JSON list of C-alpha atoms in Angstrom, two decimals:
[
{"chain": "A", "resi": 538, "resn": "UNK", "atom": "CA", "xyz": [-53.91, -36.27, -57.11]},
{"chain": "A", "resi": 539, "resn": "UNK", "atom": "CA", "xyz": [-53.05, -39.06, -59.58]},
{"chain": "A", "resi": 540, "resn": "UNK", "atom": "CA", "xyz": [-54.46, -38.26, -63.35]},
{"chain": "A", "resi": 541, "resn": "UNK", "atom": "CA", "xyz": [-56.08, -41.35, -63.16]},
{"chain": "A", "resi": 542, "resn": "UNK", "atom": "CA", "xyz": [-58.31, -40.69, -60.19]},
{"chain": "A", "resi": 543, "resn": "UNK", "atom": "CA", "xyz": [-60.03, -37.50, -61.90]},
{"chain": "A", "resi": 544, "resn": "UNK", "atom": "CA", "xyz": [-63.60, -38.90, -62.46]},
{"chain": "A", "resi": 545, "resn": "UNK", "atom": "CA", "xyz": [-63.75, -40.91, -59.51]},
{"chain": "A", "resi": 546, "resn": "UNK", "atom": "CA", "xyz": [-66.24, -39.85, -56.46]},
{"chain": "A", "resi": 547, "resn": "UNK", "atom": "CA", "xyz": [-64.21, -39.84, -53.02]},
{"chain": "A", "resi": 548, "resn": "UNK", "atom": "CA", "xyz": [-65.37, -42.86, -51.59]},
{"chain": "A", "resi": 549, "resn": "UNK", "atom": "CA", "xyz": [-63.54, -44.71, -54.91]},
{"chain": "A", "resi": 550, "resn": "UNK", "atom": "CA", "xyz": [-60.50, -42.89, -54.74]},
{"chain": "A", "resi": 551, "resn": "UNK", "atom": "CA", "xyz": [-60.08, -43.88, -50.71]},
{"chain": "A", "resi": 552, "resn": "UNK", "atom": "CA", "xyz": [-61.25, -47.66, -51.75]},
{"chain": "A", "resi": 553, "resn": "UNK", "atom": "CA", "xyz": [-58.49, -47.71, -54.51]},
{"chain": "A", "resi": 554, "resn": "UNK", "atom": "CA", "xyz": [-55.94, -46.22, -51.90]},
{"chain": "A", "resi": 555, "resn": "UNK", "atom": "CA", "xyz": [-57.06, -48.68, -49.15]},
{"chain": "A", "resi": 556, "resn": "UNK", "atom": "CA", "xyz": [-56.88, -51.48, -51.55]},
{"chain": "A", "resi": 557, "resn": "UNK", "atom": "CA", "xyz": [-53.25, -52.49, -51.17]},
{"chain": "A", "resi": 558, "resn": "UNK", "atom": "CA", "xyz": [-53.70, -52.08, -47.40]},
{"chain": "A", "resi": 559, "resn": "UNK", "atom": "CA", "xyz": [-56.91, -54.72, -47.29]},
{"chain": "A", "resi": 560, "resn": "UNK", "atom": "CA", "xyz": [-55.00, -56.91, -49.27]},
{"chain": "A", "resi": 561, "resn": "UNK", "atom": "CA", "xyz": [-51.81, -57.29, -46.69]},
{"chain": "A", "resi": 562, "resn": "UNK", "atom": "CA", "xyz": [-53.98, -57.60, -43.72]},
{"chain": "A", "resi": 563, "resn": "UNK", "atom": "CA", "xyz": [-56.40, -60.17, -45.67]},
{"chain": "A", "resi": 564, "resn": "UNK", "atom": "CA", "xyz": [-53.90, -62.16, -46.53]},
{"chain": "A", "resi": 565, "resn": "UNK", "atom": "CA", "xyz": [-51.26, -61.67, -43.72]},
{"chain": "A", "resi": 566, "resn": "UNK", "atom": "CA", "xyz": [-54.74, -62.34, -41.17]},
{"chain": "A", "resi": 567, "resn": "UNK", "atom": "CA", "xyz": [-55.71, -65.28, -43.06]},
{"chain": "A", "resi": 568, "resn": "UNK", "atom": "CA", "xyz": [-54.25, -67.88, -40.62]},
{"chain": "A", "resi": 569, "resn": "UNK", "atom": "CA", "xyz": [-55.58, -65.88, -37.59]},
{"chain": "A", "resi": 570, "resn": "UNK", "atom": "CA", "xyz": [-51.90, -63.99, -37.07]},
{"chain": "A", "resi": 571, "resn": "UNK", "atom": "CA", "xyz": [-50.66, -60.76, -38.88]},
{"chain": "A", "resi": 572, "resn": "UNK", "atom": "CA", "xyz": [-47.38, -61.42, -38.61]},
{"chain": "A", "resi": 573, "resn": "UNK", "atom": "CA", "xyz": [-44.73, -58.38, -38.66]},
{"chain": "A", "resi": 574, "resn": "UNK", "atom": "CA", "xyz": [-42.48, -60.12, -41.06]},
{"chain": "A", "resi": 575, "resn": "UNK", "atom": "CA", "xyz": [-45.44, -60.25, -43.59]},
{"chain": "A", "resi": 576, "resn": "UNK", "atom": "CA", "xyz": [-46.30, -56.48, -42.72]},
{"chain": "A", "resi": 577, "resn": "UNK", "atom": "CA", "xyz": [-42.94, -55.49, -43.21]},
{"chain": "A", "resi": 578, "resn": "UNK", "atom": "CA", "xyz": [-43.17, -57.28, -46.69]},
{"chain": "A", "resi": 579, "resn": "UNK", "atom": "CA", "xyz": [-45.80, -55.51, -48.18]},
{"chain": "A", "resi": 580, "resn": "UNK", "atom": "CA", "xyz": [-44.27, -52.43, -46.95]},
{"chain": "A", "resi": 581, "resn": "UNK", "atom": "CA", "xyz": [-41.27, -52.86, -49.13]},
{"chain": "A", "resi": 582, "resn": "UNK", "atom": "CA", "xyz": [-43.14, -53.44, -51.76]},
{"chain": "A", "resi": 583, "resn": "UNK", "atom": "CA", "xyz": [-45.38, -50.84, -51.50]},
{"chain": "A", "resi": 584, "resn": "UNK", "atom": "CA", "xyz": [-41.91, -48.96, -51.25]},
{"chain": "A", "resi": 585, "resn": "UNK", "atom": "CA", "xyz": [-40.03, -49.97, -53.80]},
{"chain": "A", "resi": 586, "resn": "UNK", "atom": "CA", "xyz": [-42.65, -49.58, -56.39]},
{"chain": "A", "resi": 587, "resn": "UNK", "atom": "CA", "xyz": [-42.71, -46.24, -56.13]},
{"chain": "A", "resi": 588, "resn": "UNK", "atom": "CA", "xyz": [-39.07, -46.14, -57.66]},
{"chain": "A", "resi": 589, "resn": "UNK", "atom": "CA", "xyz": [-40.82, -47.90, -60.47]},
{"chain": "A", "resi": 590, "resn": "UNK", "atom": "CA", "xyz": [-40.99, -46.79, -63.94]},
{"chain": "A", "resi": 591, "resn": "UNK", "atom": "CA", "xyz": [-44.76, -48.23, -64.02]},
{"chain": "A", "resi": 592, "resn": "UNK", "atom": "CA", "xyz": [-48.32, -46.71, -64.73]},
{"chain": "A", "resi": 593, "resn": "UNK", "atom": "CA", "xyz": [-48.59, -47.20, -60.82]},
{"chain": "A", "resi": 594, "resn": "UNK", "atom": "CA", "xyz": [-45.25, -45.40, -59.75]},
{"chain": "A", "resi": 595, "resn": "UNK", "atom": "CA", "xyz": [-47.70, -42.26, -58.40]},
{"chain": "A", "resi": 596, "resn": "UNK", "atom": "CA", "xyz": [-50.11, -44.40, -57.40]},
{"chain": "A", "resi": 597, "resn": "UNK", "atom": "CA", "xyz": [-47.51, -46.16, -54.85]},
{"chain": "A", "resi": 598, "resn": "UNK", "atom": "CA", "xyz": [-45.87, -42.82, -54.31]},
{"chain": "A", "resi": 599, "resn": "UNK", "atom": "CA", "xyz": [-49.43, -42.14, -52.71]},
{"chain": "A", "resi": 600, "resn": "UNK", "atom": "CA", "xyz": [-50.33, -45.49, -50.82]},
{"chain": "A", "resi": 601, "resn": "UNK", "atom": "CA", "xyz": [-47.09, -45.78, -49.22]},
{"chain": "A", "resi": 602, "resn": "UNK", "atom": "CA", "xyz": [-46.69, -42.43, -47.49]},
{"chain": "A", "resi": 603, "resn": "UNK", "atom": "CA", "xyz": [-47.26, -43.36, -43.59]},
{"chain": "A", "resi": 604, "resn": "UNK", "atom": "CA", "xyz": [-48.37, -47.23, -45.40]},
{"chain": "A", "resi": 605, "resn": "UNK", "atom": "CA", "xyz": [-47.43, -48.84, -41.17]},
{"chain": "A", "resi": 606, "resn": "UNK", "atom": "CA", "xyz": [-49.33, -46.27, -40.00]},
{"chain": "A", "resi": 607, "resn": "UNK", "atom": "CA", "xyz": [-52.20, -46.82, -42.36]},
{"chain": "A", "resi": 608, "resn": "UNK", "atom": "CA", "xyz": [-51.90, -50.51, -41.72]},
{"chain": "A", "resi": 609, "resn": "UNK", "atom": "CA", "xyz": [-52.68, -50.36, -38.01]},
{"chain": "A", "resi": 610, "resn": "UNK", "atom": "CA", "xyz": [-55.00, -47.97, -37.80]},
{"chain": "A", "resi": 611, "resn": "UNK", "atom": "CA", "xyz": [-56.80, -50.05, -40.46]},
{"chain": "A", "resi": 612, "resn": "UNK", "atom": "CA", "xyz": [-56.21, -53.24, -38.11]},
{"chain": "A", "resi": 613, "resn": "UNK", "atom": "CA", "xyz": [-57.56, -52.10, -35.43]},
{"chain": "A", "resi": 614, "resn": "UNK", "atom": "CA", "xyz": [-60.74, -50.48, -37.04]},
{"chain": "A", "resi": 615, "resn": "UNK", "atom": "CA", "xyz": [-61.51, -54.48, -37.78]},
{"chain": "A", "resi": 616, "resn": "UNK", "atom": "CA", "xyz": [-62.70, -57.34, -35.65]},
{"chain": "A", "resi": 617, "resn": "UNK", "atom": "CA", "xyz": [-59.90, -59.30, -34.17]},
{"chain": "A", "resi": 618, "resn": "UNK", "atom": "CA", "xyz": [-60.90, -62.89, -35.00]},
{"chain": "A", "resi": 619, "resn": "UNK", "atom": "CA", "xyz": [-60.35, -63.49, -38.78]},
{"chain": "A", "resi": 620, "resn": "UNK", "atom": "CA", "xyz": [-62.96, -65.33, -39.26]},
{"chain": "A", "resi": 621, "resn": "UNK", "atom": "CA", "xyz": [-65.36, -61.87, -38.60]},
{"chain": "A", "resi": 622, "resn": "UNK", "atom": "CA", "xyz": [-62.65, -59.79, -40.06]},
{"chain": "A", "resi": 623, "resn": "UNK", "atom": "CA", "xyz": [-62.20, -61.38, -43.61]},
{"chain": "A", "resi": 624, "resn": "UNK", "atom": "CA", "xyz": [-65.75, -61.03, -44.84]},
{"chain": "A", "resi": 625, "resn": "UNK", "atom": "CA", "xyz": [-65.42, -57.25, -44.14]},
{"chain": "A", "resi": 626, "resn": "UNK", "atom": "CA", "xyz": [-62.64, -57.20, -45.90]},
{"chain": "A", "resi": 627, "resn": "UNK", "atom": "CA", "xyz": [-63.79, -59.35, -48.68]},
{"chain": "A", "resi": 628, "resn": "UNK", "atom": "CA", "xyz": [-67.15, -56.99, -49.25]},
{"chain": "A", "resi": 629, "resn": "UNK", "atom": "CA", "xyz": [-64.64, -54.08, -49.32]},
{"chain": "A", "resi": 630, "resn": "UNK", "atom": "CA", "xyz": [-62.15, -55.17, -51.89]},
{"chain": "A", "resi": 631, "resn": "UNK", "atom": "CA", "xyz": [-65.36, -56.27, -53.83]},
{"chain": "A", "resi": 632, "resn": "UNK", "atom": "CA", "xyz": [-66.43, -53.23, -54.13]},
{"chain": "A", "resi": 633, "resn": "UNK", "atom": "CA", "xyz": [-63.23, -52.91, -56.72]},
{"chain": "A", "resi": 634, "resn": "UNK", "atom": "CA", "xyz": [-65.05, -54.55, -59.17]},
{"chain": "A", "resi": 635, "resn": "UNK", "atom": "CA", "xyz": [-67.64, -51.13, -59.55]},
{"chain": "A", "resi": 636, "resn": "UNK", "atom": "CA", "xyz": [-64.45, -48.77, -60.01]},
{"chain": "A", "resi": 637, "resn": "UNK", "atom": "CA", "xyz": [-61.63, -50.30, -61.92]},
{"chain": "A", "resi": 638, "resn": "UNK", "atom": "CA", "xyz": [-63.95, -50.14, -64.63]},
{"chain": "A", "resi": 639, "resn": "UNK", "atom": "CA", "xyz": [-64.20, -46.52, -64.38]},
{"chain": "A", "resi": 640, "resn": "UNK", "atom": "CA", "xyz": [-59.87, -46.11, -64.82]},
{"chain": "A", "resi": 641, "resn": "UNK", "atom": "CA", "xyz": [-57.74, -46.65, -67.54]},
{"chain": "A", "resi": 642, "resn": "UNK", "atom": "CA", "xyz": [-57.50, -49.96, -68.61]},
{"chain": "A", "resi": 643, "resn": "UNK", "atom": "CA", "xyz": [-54.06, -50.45, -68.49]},
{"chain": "A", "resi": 644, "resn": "UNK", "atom": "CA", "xyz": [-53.96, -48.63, -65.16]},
{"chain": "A", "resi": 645, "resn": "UNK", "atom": "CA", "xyz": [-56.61, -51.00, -63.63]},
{"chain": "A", "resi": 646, "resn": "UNK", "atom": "CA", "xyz": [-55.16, -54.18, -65.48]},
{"chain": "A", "resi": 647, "resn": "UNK", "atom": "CA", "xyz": [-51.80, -52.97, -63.92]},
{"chain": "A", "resi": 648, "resn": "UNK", "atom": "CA", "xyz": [-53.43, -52.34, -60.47]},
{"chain": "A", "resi": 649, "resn": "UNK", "atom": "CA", "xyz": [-55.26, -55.75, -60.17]},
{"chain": "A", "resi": 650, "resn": "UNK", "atom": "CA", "xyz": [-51.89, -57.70, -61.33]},
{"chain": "A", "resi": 651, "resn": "UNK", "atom": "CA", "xyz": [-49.85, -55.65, -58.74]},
{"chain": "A", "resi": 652, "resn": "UNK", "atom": "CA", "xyz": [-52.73, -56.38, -55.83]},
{"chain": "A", "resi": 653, "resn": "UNK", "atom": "CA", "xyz": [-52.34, -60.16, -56.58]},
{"chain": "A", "resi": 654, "resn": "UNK", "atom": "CA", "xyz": [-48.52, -59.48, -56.63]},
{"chain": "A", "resi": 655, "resn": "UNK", "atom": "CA", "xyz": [-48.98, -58.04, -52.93]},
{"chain": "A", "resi": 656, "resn": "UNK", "atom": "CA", "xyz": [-51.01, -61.03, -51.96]},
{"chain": "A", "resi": 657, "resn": "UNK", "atom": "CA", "xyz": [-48.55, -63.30, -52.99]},
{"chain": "A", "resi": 658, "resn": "UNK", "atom": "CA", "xyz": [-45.40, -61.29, -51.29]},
{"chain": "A", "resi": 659, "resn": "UNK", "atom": "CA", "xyz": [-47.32, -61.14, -48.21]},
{"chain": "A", "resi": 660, "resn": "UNK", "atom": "CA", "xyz": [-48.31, -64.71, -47.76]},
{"chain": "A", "resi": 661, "resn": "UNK", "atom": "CA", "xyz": [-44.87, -65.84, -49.07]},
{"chain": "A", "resi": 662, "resn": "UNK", "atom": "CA", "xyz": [-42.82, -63.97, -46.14]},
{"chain": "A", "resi": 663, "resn": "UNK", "atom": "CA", "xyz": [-43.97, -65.49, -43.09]},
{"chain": "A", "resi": 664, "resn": "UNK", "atom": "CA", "xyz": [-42.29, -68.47, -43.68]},
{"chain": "A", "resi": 665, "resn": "UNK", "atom": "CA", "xyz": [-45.02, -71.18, -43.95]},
{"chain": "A", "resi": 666, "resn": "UNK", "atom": "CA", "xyz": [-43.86, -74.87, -42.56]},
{"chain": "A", "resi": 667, "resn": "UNK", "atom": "CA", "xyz": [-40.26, -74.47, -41.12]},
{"chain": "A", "resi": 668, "resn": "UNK", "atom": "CA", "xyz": [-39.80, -71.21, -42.56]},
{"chain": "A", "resi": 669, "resn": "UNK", "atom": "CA", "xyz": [-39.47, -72.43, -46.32]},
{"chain": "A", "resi": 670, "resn": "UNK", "atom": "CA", "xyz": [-40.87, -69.46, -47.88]},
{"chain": "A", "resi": 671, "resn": "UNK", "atom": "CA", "xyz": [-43.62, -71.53, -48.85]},
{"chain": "A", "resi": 672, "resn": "UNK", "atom": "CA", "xyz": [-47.71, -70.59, -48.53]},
{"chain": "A", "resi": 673, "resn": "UNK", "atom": "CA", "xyz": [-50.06, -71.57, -46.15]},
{"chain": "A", "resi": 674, "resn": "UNK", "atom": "CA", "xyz": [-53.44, -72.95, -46.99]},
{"chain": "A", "resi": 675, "resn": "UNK", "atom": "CA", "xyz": [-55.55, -69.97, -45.59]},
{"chain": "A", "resi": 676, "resn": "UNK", "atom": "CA", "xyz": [-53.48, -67.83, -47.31]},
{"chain": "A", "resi": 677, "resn": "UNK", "atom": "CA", "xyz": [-53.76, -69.53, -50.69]},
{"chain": "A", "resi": 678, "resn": "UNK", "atom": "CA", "xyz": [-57.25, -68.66, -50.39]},
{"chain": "A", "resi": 679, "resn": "UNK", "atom": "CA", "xyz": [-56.96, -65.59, -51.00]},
{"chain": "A", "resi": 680, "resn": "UNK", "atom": "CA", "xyz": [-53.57, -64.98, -53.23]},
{"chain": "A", "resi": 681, "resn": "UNK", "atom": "CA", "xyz": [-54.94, -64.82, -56.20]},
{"chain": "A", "resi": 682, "resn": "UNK", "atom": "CA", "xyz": [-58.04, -62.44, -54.66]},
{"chain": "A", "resi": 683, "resn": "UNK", "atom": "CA", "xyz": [-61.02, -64.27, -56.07]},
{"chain": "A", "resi": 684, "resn": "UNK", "atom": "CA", "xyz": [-62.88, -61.50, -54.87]},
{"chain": "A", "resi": 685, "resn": "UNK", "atom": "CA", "xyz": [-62.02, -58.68, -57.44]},
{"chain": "A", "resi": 686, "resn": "UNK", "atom": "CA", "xyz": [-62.59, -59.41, -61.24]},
{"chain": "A", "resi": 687, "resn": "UNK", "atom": "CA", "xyz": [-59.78, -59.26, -63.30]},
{"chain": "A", "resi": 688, "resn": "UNK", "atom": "CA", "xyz": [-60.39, -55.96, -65.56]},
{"chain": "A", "resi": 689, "resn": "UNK", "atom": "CA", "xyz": [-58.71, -57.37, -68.71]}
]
């Protein structure tokens, strides 16, 4: 159990674990394809934060155990179409904005930064126009997740 998560109910704890997982399908689903190079992104990252010497090193060390695995089952518990999809998703990483109050506030200022820093991986690595590394427009919608307040 991370130190952090001690007063949380166990609906919060599973939203705060889900969270990096909502983010790489929201943003990765934002053009209508979840691409595998943008899944294999934010698994890296999810990865190599753990090694980290951050407030969130545990906090990765929990998300990313089986974090594919998680992925697609999450996926597939969603509609298809992204256009039904991303309001789910939207409500759900709302519902942020009720817990990260409730954490340490350097441990929820660190998580929010690190959620946008997912966003921003993910949409990055499929390529954009002619593979240039650059962002689409659906996914700039979402990179800098407008849908969470920032808790600094």
């Amino acid at each position: 159990m991370i130190d952090e998560f001690e007063k949380l109910r166990d609906n919060e704890i599973e939203s705060l674990l889900k969270a990096p997982l909502l983010v790489c399908i929201l943003v990765a689903g934002a053009d209508g394809t979840i691409d595998k190079k943008e899944i294999r992104e934010a698994i890296s990252f999810a990865q190599k934060q753990t090694k980290s010497q951050s407030l969130l090193a545990g906090y990765f060390g929990e998300v990313s155990q089986d974090f594919e695995d998680k992925l697609k089952i999450l996926i597939q518990g969603y509609p298809y179409e992204s256009t039904q999809r991303n309001p789910l998703i939207i409500q759900e990483l709302q519902d942020l904005n009720s817990i990260l109050p409730k954490l340490n506030k350097a441990f929820a200022i660190a998580l929010y930064n690190i959620l946008k820093s997912i966003a921003e991986k993910t949409a990055a690595s499929s390529g954009g126009l002619l593979g240039l590394k650059s962002i689409g427009s659906e996914e700039a919608r979402f990179i800098n997740l407008p849908m969470i307040h920032n808790p600094g």
